[in-house]
Each structure stands twice: as structure tokens, then as C-alpha cells.
JSON list of C-alpha atoms in Angstrom, two decimals:
[
{"chain": "A", "resi": 1, "resn": "ALA", "atom": "CA", "xyz": [-19.87, 54.18, -27.52]},
{"chain": "A", "resi": 2, "resn": "SER", "atom": "CA", "xyz": [-19.81, 50.62, -26.43]},
{"chain": "A", "resi": 3, "resn": "LEU", "atom": "CA", "xyz": [-23.12, 48.89, -26.03]},
{"chain": "A", "resi": 4, "resn": "ALA", "atom": "CA", "xyz": [-21.11, 46.23, -23.93]},
{"chain": "A", "resi": 5, "resn": "GLU", "atom": "CA", "xyz": [-21.31, 48.64, -21.00]},
{"chain": "A", "resi": 6, "resn": "GLY", "atom": "CA", "xyz": [-25.00, 49.33, -21.77]},
{"chain": "A", "resi": 7, "resn": "PHE", "atom": "CA", "xyz": [-27.94, 48.91, -19.50]},
{"chain": "A", "resi": 8, "resn": "LEU", "atom": "CA", "xyz": [-30.04, 46.03, -20.55]},
{"chain": "A", "resi": 9, "resn": "ASP", "atom": "CA", "xyz": [-33.92, 46.30, -19.47]},
{"chain": "A", "resi": 10, "resn": "GLY", "atom": "CA", "xyz": [-35.93, 43.44, -20.78]},
{"chain": "A", "resi": 11, "resn": "GLU", "atom": "CA", "xyz": [-35.29, 43.49, -24.52]},
{"chain": "A", "resi": 12, "resn": "THR", "atom": "CA", "xyz": [-34.01, 46.84, -24.77]},
{"chain": "A", "resi": 13, "resn": "ILE", "atom": "CA", "xyz": [-30.45, 48.06, -24.47]},
{"chain": "A", "resi": 14, "resn": "GLU", "atom": "CA", "xyz": [-29.59, 51.59, -23.42]},
{"chain": "A", "resi": 15, "resn": "CYS", "atom": "CA", "xyz": [-26.26, 53.43, -24.44]},
{"chain": "A", "resi": 16, "resn": "PRO", "atom": "CA", "xyz": [-24.31, 54.48, -21.39]},
{"chain": "A", "resi": 17, "resn": "TRP", "atom": "CA", "xyz": [-23.02, 57.67, -23.02]},
{"chain": "A", "resi": 18, "resn": "HIS", "atom": "CA", "xyz": [-25.99, 59.15, -24.95]},
{"chain": "A", "resi": 19, "resn": "GLY", "atom": "CA", "xyz": [-29.16, 57.34, -23.20]},
{"chain": "A", "resi": 20, "resn": "GLY", "atom": "CA", "xyz": [-30.28, 56.16, -26.75]},
{"chain": "A", "resi": 21, "resn": "ALA", "atom": "CA", "xyz": [-31.77, 52.79, -26.91]},
{"chain": "A", "resi": 22, "resn": "PHE", "atom": "CA", "xyz": [-31.98, 49.62, -29.20]},
{"chain": "A", "resi": 23, "resn": "SER", "atom": "CA", "xyz": [-34.05, 46.38, -29.44]},
{"chain": "A", "resi": 24, "resn": "VAL", "atom": "CA", "xyz": [-32.00, 43.53, -28.80]},
{"chain": "A", "resi": 25, "resn": "ARG", "atom": "CA", "xyz": [-34.19, 41.23, -30.87]},
{"chain": "A", "resi": 26, "resn": "THR", "atom": "CA", "xyz": [-34.31, 43.29, -33.96]},
{"chain": "A", "resi": 27, "resn": "GLY", "atom": "CA", "xyz": [-31.42, 45.70, -33.83]},
{"chain": "A", "resi": 28, "resn": "ALA", "atom": "CA", "xyz": [-34.09, 48.72, -34.46]},
{"chain": "A", "resi": 29, "resn": "ALA", "atom": "CA", "xyz": [-33.45, 52.22, -32.55]},
{"chain": "A", "resi": 30, "resn": "THR", "atom": "CA", "xyz": [-36.16, 52.65, -29.82]},
{"chain": "A", "resi": 31, "resn": "ARG", "atom": "CA", "xyz": [-35.19, 56.01, -28.58]},
{"chain": "A", "resi": 32, "resn": "LEU", "atom": "CA", "xyz": [-33.42, 59.12, -29.46]},
{"chain": "A", "resi": 33, "resn": "PRO", "atom": "CA", "xyz": [-30.57, 60.18, -30.39]},
{"chain": "A", "resi": 34, "resn": "CYS", "atom": "CA", "xyz": [-30.38, 56.67, -31.81]},
{"chain": "A", "resi": 35, "resn": "SER", "atom": "CA", "xyz": [-32.00, 56.45, -35.41]},
{"chain": "A", "resi": 36, "resn": "GLU", "atom": "CA", "xyz": [-30.10, 53.88, -37.27]},
{"chain": "A", "resi": 37, "resn": "PRO", "atom": "CA", "xyz": [-30.56, 50.35, -36.49]},
{"chain": "A", "resi": 38, "resn": "LEU", "atom": "CA", "xyz": [-27.71, 47.96, -35.35]},
{"chain": "A", "resi": 39, "resn": "ARG", "atom": "CA", "xyz": [-26.41, 45.17, -37.59]},
{"chain": "A", "resi": 40, "resn": "LYS", "atom": "CA", "xyz": [-27.99, 41.83, -36.43]},
{"chain": "A", "resi": 41, "resn": "TYR", "atom": "CA", "xyz": [-26.37, 38.43, -36.49]},
{"chain": "A", "resi": 42, "resn": "ALA", "atom": "CA", "xyz": [-27.85, 34.96, -36.31]},
{"chain": "A", "resi": 43, "resn": "ALA", "atom": "CA", "xyz": [-26.58, 33.08, -33.21]},
{"chain": "A", "resi": 44, "resn": "SER", "atom": "CA", "xyz": [-27.38, 29.72, -31.79]},
{"chain": "A", "resi": 45, "resn": "ILE", "atom": "CA", "xyz": [-26.13, 27.95, -28.61]},
{"chain": "A", "resi": 46, "resn": "GLU", "atom": "CA", "xyz": [-24.79, 24.36, -29.11]},
{"chain": "A", "resi": 47, "resn": "ASP", "atom": "CA", "xyz": [-22.90, 22.28, -26.32]},
{"chain": "A", "resi": 48, "resn": "GLY", "atom": "CA", "xyz": [-22.60, 25.31, -24.13]},
{"chain": "A", "resi": 49, "resn": "PHE", "atom": "CA", "xyz": [-20.87, 27.43, -27.07]},
{"chain": "A", "resi": 50, "resn": "VAL", "atom": "CA", "xyz": [-22.52, 30.52, -28.66]},
{"chain": "A", "resi": 51, "resn": "TRP", "atom": "CA", "xyz": [-22.21, 30.58, -32.47]},
{"chain": "A", "resi": 52, "resn": "VAL", "atom": "CA", "xyz": [-22.54, 33.53, -34.49]},
{"chain": "A", "resi": 53, "resn": "THR", "atom": "CA", "xyz": [-22.66, 33.93, -38.19]},
{"chain": "A", "resi": 54, "resn": "PRO", "atom": "CA", "xyz": [-20.03, 36.18, -39.74]},
{"chain": "A", "resi": 55, "resn": "ASP", "atom": "CA", "xyz": [-22.50, 37.97, -42.02]},
{"chain": "A", "resi": 56, "resn": "PRO", "atom": "CA", "xyz": [-25.29, 40.25, -40.81]},
{"chain": "A", "resi": 57, "resn": "VAL", "atom": "CA", "xyz": [-28.72, 39.53, -41.26]},
{"chain": "A", "resi": 58, "resn": "VAL", "atom": "CA", "xyz": [-30.84, 41.57, -43.42]},
{"chain": "A", "resi": 59, "resn": "LYS", "atom": "CA", "xyz": [-31.34, 45.05, -42.22]},
{"chain": "A", "resi": 60, "resn": "PRO", "atom": "CA", "xyz": [-34.28, 45.28, -39.68]},
{"chain": "A", "resi": 61, "resn": "ARG", "atom": "CA", "xyz": [-37.45, 47.32, -40.22]},
{"chain": "A", "resi": 62, "resn": "GLN", "atom": "CA", "xyz": [-36.98, 50.68, -38.63]},
{"chain": "A", "resi": 63, "resn": "PRO", "atom": "CA", "xyz": [-39.90, 52.09, -36.37]},
{"chain": "A", "resi": 64, "resn": "ARG", "atom": "CA", "xyz": [-39.68, 55.73, -35.44]},
{"chain": "A", "resi": 65, "resn": "PRO", "atom": "CA", "xyz": [-37.78, 56.24, -32.29]},
{"chain": "A", "resi": 66, "resn": "SER", "atom": "CA", "xyz": [-39.56, 57.88, -29.36]},
{"chain": "A", "resi": 67, "resn": "PRO", "atom": "CA", "xyz": [-38.43, 61.16, -28.29]},
{"chain": "A", "resi": 68, "resn": "ILE", "atom": "CA", "xyz": [-36.11, 61.79, -25.09]},
{"chain": "A", "resi": 69, "resn": "LYS", "atom": "CA", "xyz": [-38.34, 63.34, -22.19]},
{"chain": "A", "resi": 70, "resn": "GLY", "atom": "CA", "xyz": [-38.68, 67.13, -22.65]},
{"chain": "A", "resi": 71, "resn": "GLU", "atom": "CA", "xyz": [-37.22, 67.17, -26.26]},
{"chain": "A", "resi": 72, "resn": "GLN", "atom": "CA", "xyz": [-39.37, 68.35, -29.15]},
{"chain": "A", "resi": 73, "resn": "ARG", "atom": "CA", "xyz": [-39.80, 67.15, -32.68]}
]
């Protein structure tokens, strides 16, 4: 699924297909069914341009995702 079509709510982006979610700051999965973190890249804005490093930043710490309503662990 493409998160480019996801729903942004504060610092959380939700997958439009599965309803899982990620932190846009850390890349950590914040809601099931997502369980693996996203790769994170350093970025900056200079003279109106967004610059992104080609190599991922170190893998973020992964907190346990919260369950989907009605789902049991």
C-alpha cells in the first residue's frame, strides 16, 4: 500500500488499505496490523527545496502497536 494516499492525523499517518498507522517522526508502527517500522531519512528545507539523504537513518526504537478495536491479543 502507498502511504502517499494515507490519512495524516497530527504526527501519525494511517494506511488507506489496512488501517495500520505509523509515526511520521520516528517511523515506528503505532497501530496493528503494522508491526515493522518504516525506514527514516534525514531531511531539511533550504531555499524552498526539500533535501533528503539517500541513506536511511538508524532503525527507530519500536514500541508495541496498539490493537485495532475489537481485536484480541
